[in-house]
Amino acid sequence: MDYNQEVVAAQISAMRFTDSDIAPDYQAISTVTHNGRHFSTWDRRFQILCDKLAKNPRYQQIIIPRGLWTLVAILDKDESKLYVMMTDQNLSARRHEVELKGFSTHYVYSLLFVNEGLEPVSEQLEMIPPLDDDKQEHRIKDLEKMLGDWVDQVSEVLIGSFEYGHGEIIGGSLNLFDDNYRLVDSVDLSEQNLHPIEQGDVQSNLDIKPQPQEPIVKLRAKRRSQEDKEKKSNSDEK
């Protein structure tokens, strides 16, 4: 699987920061309760991620508010790939949710609409029935809201997932799923988690610029297809 090593190295650096690393700060505030510590851990992770990539104009930080939660996704503008990071535990729960319900309002599920049409390596999940028009429309609108003006610049979404044990990172993988969380390709990141690559070493592999891609219109085509489907349905009802 082709992927940007610099972005993945930045994700690993960020995800190596854990709740235990921020514990001393909270201990100074209170020894009784630590409300918000988990959120602060994620704030610090996103700060590390952004700091690692801030100097390179190739990358666009996309800040996505989700109620009480705000995440940062990284768009590699040269390759039109969007990178998201999460824990392996959360990823497993989200996949299980779609397996059971066939739908989810979680942000990753909406983002994965971009990957519609990719061929999974096998049938990891039971056959999932097509979404009804209302749910499909919700998913598209949610995707457009999250990515804003960048929505047509994203051709693929990659999920970095990281595993923890005894408060430390112990493994991870970079995953390419189809639009229903079925695995298309994956890269084991466990060795990089244990022995991180220096950012300067990664940068040397990115000196060769990829050829500019044609403008991406995949989402717009899907949007038109959805609208045409709804128009046909409305005319049939008349």
Tab-separated table of C-alpha atoms in Angstrom:
chain	number	residue	atom	x	y	z
A	1	MET	CA	0.000	0.000	0.000
A	2	ASP	CA	1.309	3.429	-0.935
A	3	TYR	CA	1.240	5.880	1.949
A	4	ASN	CA	3.013	8.978	3.198
A	5	GLN	CA	5.688	7.919	5.692
A	6	GLU	CA	6.101	11.426	7.074
A	7	VAL	CA	2.435	11.690	8.044
A	8	VAL	CA	2.455	8.211	9.578
A	9	ALA	CA	5.630	8.984	11.534
A	10	ALA	CA	3.930	12.106	12.881
A	11	GLN	CA	0.880	10.057	13.857
A	12	ILE	CA	3.084	7.597	15.735
A	13	SER	CA	4.857	10.404	17.588
A	14	ALA	CA	1.499	11.847	18.578
A	15	MET	CA	-0.057	8.568	19.651
A	16	ARG	CA	2.931	7.651	21.810
A	17	PHE	CA	1.689	10.387	24.151
A	18	THR	CA	-0.708	8.782	26.655
A	19	ASP	CA	-2.846	9.592	29.689
A	20	SER	CA	0.082	8.716	31.956
A	21	ASP	CA	2.206	11.423	30.310
A	22	ILE	CA	-0.281	14.122	31.229
A	23	ALA	CA	-1.057	12.718	34.700
A	24	PRO	CA	1.447	14.985	36.553
A	25	ASP	CA	-0.326	18.089	35.232
A	26	TYR	CA	-3.645	16.841	36.530
A	27	GLN	CA	-2.122	15.742	39.811
A	28	ALA	CA	-1.184	19.367	40.404
A	29	ILE	CA	-4.804	20.388	39.841
A	30	SER	CA	-6.523	17.669	41.862
A	31	THR	CA	-5.675	14.378	43.522
A	32	VAL	CA	-9.339	13.420	43.774
A	33	THR	CA	-10.768	13.708	40.244
A	34	HIS	CA	-9.235	13.962	36.799
A	35	ASN	CA	-12.192	15.058	34.695
A	36	GLY	CA	-11.092	15.910	31.195
A	37	ARG	CA	-7.704	14.180	31.330
A	38	HIS	CA	-8.525	11.933	28.391
A	39	PHE	CA	-9.622	14.914	26.287
A	40	SER	CA	-6.435	16.760	27.214
A	41	THR	CA	-4.384	13.760	26.124
A	42	TRP	CA	-6.012	13.947	22.701
A	43	ASP	CA	-5.501	17.715	22.538
A	44	ARG	CA	-1.799	17.142	23.115
A	45	ARG	CA	-1.681	14.376	20.509
A	46	PHE	CA	-3.227	16.614	17.884
A	47	GLN	CA	-0.803	19.400	18.813
A	48	ILE	CA	2.167	17.056	18.345
A	49	LEU	CA	0.763	15.878	15.003
A	50	CYS	CA	0.305	19.426	13.719
A	51	ASP	CA	3.698	20.616	14.995
A	52	LYS	CA	5.457	17.777	13.166
A	53	LEU	CA	3.890	18.681	9.813
A	54	ALA	CA	3.311	22.435	10.099
A	55	LYS	CA	6.364	23.547	8.092
A	56	ASN	CA	5.501	21.551	4.978
A	57	PRO	CA	2.926	23.247	2.682
A	58	ARG	CA	2.140	19.831	1.232
A	59	TYR	CA	-0.099	19.128	4.231
A	60	GLN	CA	-3.425	20.654	5.152
A	61	GLN	CA	-4.644	20.406	8.729
A	62	ILE	CA	-8.411	19.912	8.693
A	63	ILE	CA	-9.949	20.679	12.083
A	64	ILE	CA	-13.264	18.878	12.542
A	65	PRO	CA	-15.565	19.818	15.464
A	66	ARG	CA	-17.847	16.996	16.669
A	67	GLY	CA	-19.830	18.369	19.580
A	68	LEU	CA	-17.660	18.136	22.702
A	69	TRP	CA	-14.954	16.467	20.633
A	70	THR	CA	-12.675	18.055	18.023
A	71	LEU	CA	-10.260	16.088	15.864
A	72	VAL	CA	-7.569	16.934	13.348
A	73	ALA	CA	-7.221	15.078	10.056
A	74	ILE	CA	-4.232	15.574	7.746
A	75	LEU	CA	-4.673	15.935	4.002
A	76	ASP	CA	-1.687	15.136	1.799
A	77	LYS	CA	-2.543	17.562	-1.000
A	78	ASP	CA	-0.029	16.029	-3.408
A	79	GLU	CA	-1.610	12.582	-3.230
A	80	SER	CA	-5.180	13.547	-2.248
A	81	LYS	CA	-5.124	11.200	0.746
A	82	LEU	CA	-6.677	12.006	4.114
A	83	TYR	CA	-5.083	10.564	7.270
A	84	VAL	CA	-6.995	10.010	10.513
A	85	MET	CA	-5.720	8.459	13.752
A	86	MET	CA	-7.565	6.633	16.524
A	87	THR	CA	-7.125	3.843	19.048
A	88	ASP	CA	-7.454	0.261	17.922
A	89	GLN	CA	-10.088	-0.272	20.610
A	90	ASN	CA	-12.272	2.520	19.232
A	91	LEU	CA	-11.815	1.333	15.653
A	92	SER	CA	-12.947	-2.183	16.616
A	93	ALA	CA	-16.026	-0.756	18.333
A	94	ARG	CA	-16.917	1.377	15.298
A	95	ARG	CA	-16.571	-1.567	12.910
A	96	HIS	CA	-18.735	-3.695	15.190
A	97	GLU	CA	-21.368	-0.964	15.288
A	98	VAL	CA	-21.700	-0.931	11.492
A	99	GLU	CA	-21.716	-4.721	11.400
A	100	LEU	CA	-24.693	-4.768	13.794
A	101	LYS	CA	-26.666	-1.729	12.605
A	102	GLY	CA	-25.542	-1.212	9.020
A	103	PHE	CA	-25.092	2.491	9.768
A	104	SER	CA	-23.274	4.872	12.116
A	105	THR	CA	-23.188	8.585	12.868
A	106	HIS	CA	-19.508	8.341	13.866
A	107	TYR	CA	-17.238	10.663	11.907
A	108	VAL	CA	-15.040	7.868	10.497
A	109	TYR	CA	-18.037	6.140	8.912
A	110	SER	CA	-18.977	9.376	7.144
A	111	LEU	CA	-15.395	9.922	5.983
A	112	LEU	CA	-15.191	6.388	4.611
A	113	PHE	CA	-17.891	7.240	2.085
A	114	VAL	CA	-14.962	8.557	0.026
A	115	ASN	CA	-13.679	4.969	-0.238
A	116	GLU	CA	-16.876	3.645	-1.807
A	117	GLY	CA	-16.092	1.183	-4.592
A	118	LEU	CA	-12.807	-0.120	-3.202
A	119	GLU	CA	-12.507	-3.898	-3.284
A	120	PRO	CA	-12.054	-5.574	0.132
A	121	VAL	CA	-9.569	-8.430	0.421
A	122	SER	CA	-12.346	-10.721	1.677
A	123	GLU	CA	-15.793	-10.597	3.228
A	124	GLN	CA	-14.771	-9.634	6.774
A	125	LEU	CA	-18.286	-8.440	7.599
A	126	GLU	CA	-21.693	-9.877	6.834
A	127	MET	CA	-23.410	-8.522	3.748
A	128	ILE	CA	-24.551	-5.005	4.639
A	129	PRO	CA	-27.741	-3.846	2.896
A	130	PRO	CA	-27.635	-0.533	1.004
A	131	LEU	CA	-28.518	2.546	3.025
A	132	ASP	CA	-31.910	4.113	2.495
A	133	ASP	CA	-31.927	7.545	0.855
A	134	ASP	CA	-32.238	9.507	4.114
A	135	LYS	CA	-29.254	7.809	5.734
A	136	GLN	CA	-27.174	8.104	2.583
A	137	GLU	CA	-28.012	11.805	2.360
A	138	HIS	CA	-27.076	12.280	6.018
A	139	ARG	CA	-23.734	10.595	5.407
A	140	ILE	CA	-22.924	12.736	2.385
A	141	LYS	CA	-23.889	15.974	4.134
A	142	ASP	CA	-21.853	15.003	7.193
A	143	LEU	CA	-18.828	14.339	4.986
A	144	GLU	CA	-19.213	17.665	3.193
A	145	LYS	CA	-19.613	19.520	6.495
A	146	MET	CA	-16.447	17.971	7.944
A	147	LEU	CA	-14.188	18.534	4.942
A	148	GLY	CA	-15.643	21.818	3.724
A	149	ASP	CA	-13.830	23.257	0.716
A	150	TRP	CA	-11.429	20.291	0.704
A	151	VAL	CA	-14.113	17.686	0.122
A	152	ASP	CA	-13.421	17.322	-3.606
A	153	GLN	CA	-9.668	17.095	-3.016
A	154	VAL	CA	-9.865	13.820	-1.075
A	155	SER	CA	-9.744	10.595	-3.089
A	156	GLU	CA	-8.880	8.176	-0.288
A	157	VAL	CA	-9.142	7.986	3.512
A	158	LEU	CA	-6.543	6.067	5.551
A	159	ILE	CA	-7.019	5.191	9.226
A	160	GLY	CA	-4.055	4.868	11.577
A	161	SER	CA	-5.072	2.720	14.557
A	162	PHE	CA	-2.916	2.189	17.649
A	163	GLU	CA	-2.962	-0.432	20.391
A	164	TYR	CA	-2.046	0.156	24.033
A	165	GLY	CA	-1.039	-1.994	26.973
A	166	HIS	CA	-0.245	-0.932	30.540
A	167	GLY	CA	-0.451	2.715	29.511
A	168	GLU	CA	2.024	2.448	26.614
A	169	ILE	CA	1.703	2.072	22.866
A	170	ILE	CA	2.465	-1.528	21.844
A	171	GLY	CA	1.326	-1.768	18.237
A	172	GLY	CA	-0.523	-0.220	15.387
A	173	SER	CA	-1.489	-0.375	11.748
A	174	LEU	CA	-2.399	1.872	8.848
A	175	ASN	CA	-5.651	0.695	7.316
A	176	LEU	CA	-7.481	1.229	4.069
A	177	PHE	CA	-11.154	0.262	4.342
A	178	ASP	CA	-14.006	0.371	1.903
A	179	ASP	CA	-17.080	2.427	2.765
A	180	ASN	CA	-18.366	-0.293	5.143
A	181	TYR	CA	-15.172	-0.864	7.161
A	182	ARG	CA	-14.189	-3.943	5.160
A	183	LEU	CA	-10.402	-4.142	4.966
A	184	VAL	CA	-8.851	-3.413	1.585
A	185	ASP	CA	-5.199	-3.149	2.657
A	186	SER	CA	-3.166	-2.717	5.837
A	187	VAL	CA	0.396	-1.979	6.933
A	188	ASP	CA	1.722	-3.168	10.307
A	189	LEU	CA	3.257	-0.220	12.192
A	190	SER	CA	4.334	-2.141	15.303
A	191	GLU	CA	8.049	-1.925	14.542
A	192	GLN	CA	7.828	1.816	13.897
A	193	ASN	CA	5.925	2.275	17.151
A	194	LEU	CA	8.726	0.627	19.108
A	195	HIS	CA	11.529	2.222	17.074
A	196	PRO	CA	10.232	5.524	15.675
A	197	ILE	CA	11.728	6.865	12.450
A	198	GLU	CA	13.306	10.296	12.724
A	199	GLN	CA	11.318	12.933	10.858
A	200	GLY	CA	14.377	14.027	8.888
A	201	ASP	CA	14.951	10.484	7.631
A	202	VAL	CA	11.367	10.297	6.431
A	203	GLN	CA	11.539	13.649	4.674
A	204	SER	CA	14.357	12.450	2.423
A	205	ASN	CA	11.980	9.886	0.939
A	206	LEU	CA	9.518	12.587	-0.074
A	207	ASP	CA	11.814	14.698	-2.229
A	208	ILE	CA	10.451	13.171	-5.426
A	209	LYS	CA	7.173	14.931	-6.047
A	210	PRO	CA	4.314	12.809	-7.437
A	211	GLN	CA	2.746	13.817	-10.729
A	212	PRO	CA	-0.185	16.206	-10.266
A	213	GLN	CA	-3.484	14.353	-10.266
A	214	GLU	CA	-6.536	15.181	-12.303
A	215	PRO	CA	-9.165	17.207	-10.406
A	216	ILE	CA	-11.145	14.947	-8.147
A	217	VAL	CA	-14.857	14.853	-8.896
A	218	LYS	CA	-15.726	11.509	-7.326
A	219	LEU	CA	-17.865	12.920	-4.535
A	220	ARG	CA	-19.707	15.271	-6.864
A	221	ALA	CA	-20.506	12.341	-9.160
A	222	LYS	CA	-21.850	10.372	-6.193
A	223	ARG	CA	-23.879	13.386	-5.109
A	224	ARG	CA	-25.434	13.713	-8.573
A	225	SER	CA	-26.185	9.984	-8.617
A	226	GLN	CA	-27.938	10.285	-5.253
A	227	GLU	CA	-29.950	13.318	-6.405
A	228	ASP	CA	-30.966	11.593	-9.668
A	229	LYS	CA	-32.072	8.572	-7.661
A	230	GLU	CA	-34.231	10.753	-5.415
A	231	LYS	CA	-35.774	12.573	-8.400
A	232	LYS	CA	-36.691	9.253	-10.029
A	233	SER	CA	-38.206	8.019	-6.787
A	234	ASN	CA	-40.291	11.204	-6.442
A	235	SER	CA	-41.549	10.995	-10.045
A	236	ASP	CA	-42.540	7.360	-9.580
A	237	GLU	CA	-44.654	8.322	-6.590
A	238	LYS	CA	-46.633	10.955	-8.517
